[in-house]
PDB file of C-alpha atoms in Angstrom:
ATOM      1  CA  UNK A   1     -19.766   3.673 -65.568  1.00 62.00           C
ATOM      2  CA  UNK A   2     -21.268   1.039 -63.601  1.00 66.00           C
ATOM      3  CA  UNK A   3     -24.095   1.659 -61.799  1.00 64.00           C
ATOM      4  CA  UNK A   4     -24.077   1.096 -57.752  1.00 61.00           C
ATOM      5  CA  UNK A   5     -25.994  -2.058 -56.439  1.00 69.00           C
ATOM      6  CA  UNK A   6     -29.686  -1.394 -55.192  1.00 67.00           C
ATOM      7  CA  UNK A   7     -29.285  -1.632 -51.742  1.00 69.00           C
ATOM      8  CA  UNK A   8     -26.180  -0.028 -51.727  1.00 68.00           C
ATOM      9  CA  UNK A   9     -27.809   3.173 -53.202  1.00 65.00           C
ATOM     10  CA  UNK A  10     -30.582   2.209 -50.937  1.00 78.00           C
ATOM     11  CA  UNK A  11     -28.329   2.637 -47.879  1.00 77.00           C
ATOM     12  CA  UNK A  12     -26.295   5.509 -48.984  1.00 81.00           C
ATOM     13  CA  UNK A  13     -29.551   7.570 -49.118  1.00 82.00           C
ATOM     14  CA  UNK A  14     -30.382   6.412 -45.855  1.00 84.00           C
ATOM     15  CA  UNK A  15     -27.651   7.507 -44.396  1.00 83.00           C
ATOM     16  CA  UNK A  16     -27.928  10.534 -46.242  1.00 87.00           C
ATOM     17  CA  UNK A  17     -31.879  11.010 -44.695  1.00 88.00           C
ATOM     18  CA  UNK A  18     -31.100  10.202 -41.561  1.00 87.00           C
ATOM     19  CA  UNK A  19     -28.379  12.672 -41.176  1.00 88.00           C
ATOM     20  CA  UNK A  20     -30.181  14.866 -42.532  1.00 91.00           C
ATOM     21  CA  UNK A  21     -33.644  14.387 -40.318  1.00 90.00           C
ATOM     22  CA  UNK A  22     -30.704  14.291 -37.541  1.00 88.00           C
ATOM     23  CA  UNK A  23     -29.414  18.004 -38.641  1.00 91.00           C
ATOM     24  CA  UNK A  24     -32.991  19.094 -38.798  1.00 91.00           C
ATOM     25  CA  UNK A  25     -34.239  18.398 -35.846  1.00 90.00           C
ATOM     26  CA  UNK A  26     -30.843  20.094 -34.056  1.00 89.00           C
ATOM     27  CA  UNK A  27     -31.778  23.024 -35.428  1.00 93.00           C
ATOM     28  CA  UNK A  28     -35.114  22.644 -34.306  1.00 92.00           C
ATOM     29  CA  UNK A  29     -34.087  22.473 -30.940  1.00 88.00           C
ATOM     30  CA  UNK A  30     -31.246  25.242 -30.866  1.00 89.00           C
ATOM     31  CA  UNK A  31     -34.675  27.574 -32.236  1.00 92.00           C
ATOM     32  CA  UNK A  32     -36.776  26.115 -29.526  1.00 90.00           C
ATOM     33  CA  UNK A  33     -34.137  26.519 -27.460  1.00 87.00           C
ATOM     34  CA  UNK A  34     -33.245  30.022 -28.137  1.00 89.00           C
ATOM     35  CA  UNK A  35     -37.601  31.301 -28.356  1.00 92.00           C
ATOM     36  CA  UNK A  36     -37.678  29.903 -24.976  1.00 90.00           C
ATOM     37  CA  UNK A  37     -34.427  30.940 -23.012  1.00 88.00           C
ATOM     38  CA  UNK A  38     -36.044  33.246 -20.822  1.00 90.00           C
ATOM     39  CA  UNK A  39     -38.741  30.852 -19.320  1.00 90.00           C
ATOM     40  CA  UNK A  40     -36.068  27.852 -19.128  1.00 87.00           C
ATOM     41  CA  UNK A  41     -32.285  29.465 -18.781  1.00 86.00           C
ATOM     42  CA  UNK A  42     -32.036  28.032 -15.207  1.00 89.00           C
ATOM     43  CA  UNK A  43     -32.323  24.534 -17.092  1.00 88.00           C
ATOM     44  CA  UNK A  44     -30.093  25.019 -19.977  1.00 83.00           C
ATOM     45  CA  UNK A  45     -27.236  23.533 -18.723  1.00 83.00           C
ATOM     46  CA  UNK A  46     -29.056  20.177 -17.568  1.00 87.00           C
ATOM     47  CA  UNK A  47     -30.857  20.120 -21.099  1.00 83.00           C
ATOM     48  CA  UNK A  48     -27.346  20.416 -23.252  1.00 82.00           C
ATOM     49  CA  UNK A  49     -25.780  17.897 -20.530  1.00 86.00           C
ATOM     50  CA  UNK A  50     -28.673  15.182 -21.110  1.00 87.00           C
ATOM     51  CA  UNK A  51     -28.786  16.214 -25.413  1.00 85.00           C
ATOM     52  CA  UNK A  52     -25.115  15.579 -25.335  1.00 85.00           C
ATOM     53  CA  UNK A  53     -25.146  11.938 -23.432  1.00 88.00           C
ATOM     54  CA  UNK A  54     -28.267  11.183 -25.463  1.00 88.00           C
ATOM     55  CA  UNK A  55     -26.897  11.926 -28.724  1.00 86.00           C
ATOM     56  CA  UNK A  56     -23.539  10.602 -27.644  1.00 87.00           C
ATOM     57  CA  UNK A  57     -25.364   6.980 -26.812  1.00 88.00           C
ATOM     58  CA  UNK A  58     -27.016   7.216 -29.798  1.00 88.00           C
ATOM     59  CA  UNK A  59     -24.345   7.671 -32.299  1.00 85.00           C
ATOM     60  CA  UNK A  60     -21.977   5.127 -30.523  1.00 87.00           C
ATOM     61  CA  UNK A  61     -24.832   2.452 -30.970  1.00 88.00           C
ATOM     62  CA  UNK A  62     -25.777   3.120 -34.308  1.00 85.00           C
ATOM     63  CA  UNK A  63     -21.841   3.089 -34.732  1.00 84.00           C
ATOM     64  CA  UNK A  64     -21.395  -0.357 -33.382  1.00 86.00           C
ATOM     65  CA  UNK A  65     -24.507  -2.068 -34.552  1.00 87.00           C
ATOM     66  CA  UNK A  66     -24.188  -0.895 -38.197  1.00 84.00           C
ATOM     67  CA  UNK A  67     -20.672  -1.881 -37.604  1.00 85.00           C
ATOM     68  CA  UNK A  68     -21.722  -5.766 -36.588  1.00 86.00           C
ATOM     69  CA  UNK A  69     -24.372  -6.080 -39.055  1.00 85.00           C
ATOM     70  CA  UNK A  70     -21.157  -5.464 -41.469  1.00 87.00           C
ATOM     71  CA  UNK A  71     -22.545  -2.774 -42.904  1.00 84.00           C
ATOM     72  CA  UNK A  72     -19.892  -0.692 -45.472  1.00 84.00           C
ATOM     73  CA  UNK A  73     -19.146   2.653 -43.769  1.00 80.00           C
ATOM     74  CA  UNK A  74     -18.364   5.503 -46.280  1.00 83.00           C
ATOM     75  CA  UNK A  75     -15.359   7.777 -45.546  1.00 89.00           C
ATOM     76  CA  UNK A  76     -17.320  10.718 -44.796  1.00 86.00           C
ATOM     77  CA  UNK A  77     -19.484   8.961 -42.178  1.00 83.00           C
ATOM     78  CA  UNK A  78     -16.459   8.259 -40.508  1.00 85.00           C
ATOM     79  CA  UNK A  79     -15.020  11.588 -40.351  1.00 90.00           C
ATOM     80  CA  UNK A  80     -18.562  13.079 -39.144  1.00 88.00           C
ATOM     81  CA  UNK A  81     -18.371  10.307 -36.669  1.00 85.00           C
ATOM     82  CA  UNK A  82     -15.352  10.813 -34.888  1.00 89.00           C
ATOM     83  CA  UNK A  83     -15.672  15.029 -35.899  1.00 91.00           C
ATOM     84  CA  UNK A  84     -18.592  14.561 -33.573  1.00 87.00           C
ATOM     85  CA  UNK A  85     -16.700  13.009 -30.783  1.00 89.00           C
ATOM     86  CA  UNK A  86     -14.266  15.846 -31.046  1.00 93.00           C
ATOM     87  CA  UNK A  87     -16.920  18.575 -30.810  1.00 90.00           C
ATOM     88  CA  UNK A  88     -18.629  17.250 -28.170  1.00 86.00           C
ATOM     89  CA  UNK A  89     -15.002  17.059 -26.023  1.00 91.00           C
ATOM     90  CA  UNK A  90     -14.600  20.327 -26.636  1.00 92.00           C
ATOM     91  CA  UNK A  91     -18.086  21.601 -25.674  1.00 86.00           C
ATOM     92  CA  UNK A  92     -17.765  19.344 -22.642  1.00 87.00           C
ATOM     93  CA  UNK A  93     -14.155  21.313 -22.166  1.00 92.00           C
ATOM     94  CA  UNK A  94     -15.730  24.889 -22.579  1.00 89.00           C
ATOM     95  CA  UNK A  95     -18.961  23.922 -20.492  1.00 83.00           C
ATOM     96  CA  UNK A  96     -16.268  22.386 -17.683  1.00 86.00           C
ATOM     97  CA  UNK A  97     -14.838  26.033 -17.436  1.00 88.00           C
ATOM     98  CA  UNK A  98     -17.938  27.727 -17.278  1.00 85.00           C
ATOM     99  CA  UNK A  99     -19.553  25.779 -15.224  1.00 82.00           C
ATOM    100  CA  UNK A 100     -16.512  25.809 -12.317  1.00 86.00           C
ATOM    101  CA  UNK A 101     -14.692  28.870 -12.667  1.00 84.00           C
TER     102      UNK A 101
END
């Protein structure tokens, strides 16, 4: 079996740490997040309103500029990518409901 290139392997576990430290630091929020409700529910939905654009932003750039740089994109990066998209429609849906009915 032939072993992957260097910087191939290099970039896969990248990608693997920064999804990952991404992941991490989610759940670090949703626990900040929930210890801190109380004080802060007046702002929650302006905090998961800015998170989403933020992360949305970020994920589209890192998208596009990996994308120019030429930069192989595995299958599963993909499907995270655009599963993302999809779960932030539909939390934009739910929130949309909440928020005006």
């Amino acid at each position: 079996m032939k072993q992957p290139e260097p910087a191939v392997a290099s970039n896969s576990r990248l990608k693997r740490a920064e999804l990952a430290s991404s992941f991490g630091a989610g759940l670090l929020g949703f626990g900040l997040g929930a210890m801190a409700a109380p004080y802060i529910a007046d702002l929650a939905l302006y905090v998961v309103v800015t998170g989403a654009l933020m992360h949305g932003w970020g994920m589209y750039d890192k998208h596009v500029t990996e994308r120019d740089l030429g930069r192989p994109e595995a299958v599963w990066m993909k499907a995270l990518y655009w599963s993302c998209w999809l779960i932030l429609a539909g939390l934009a849906v739910v929130l949309g409901f909440r928020v005006f009915s």
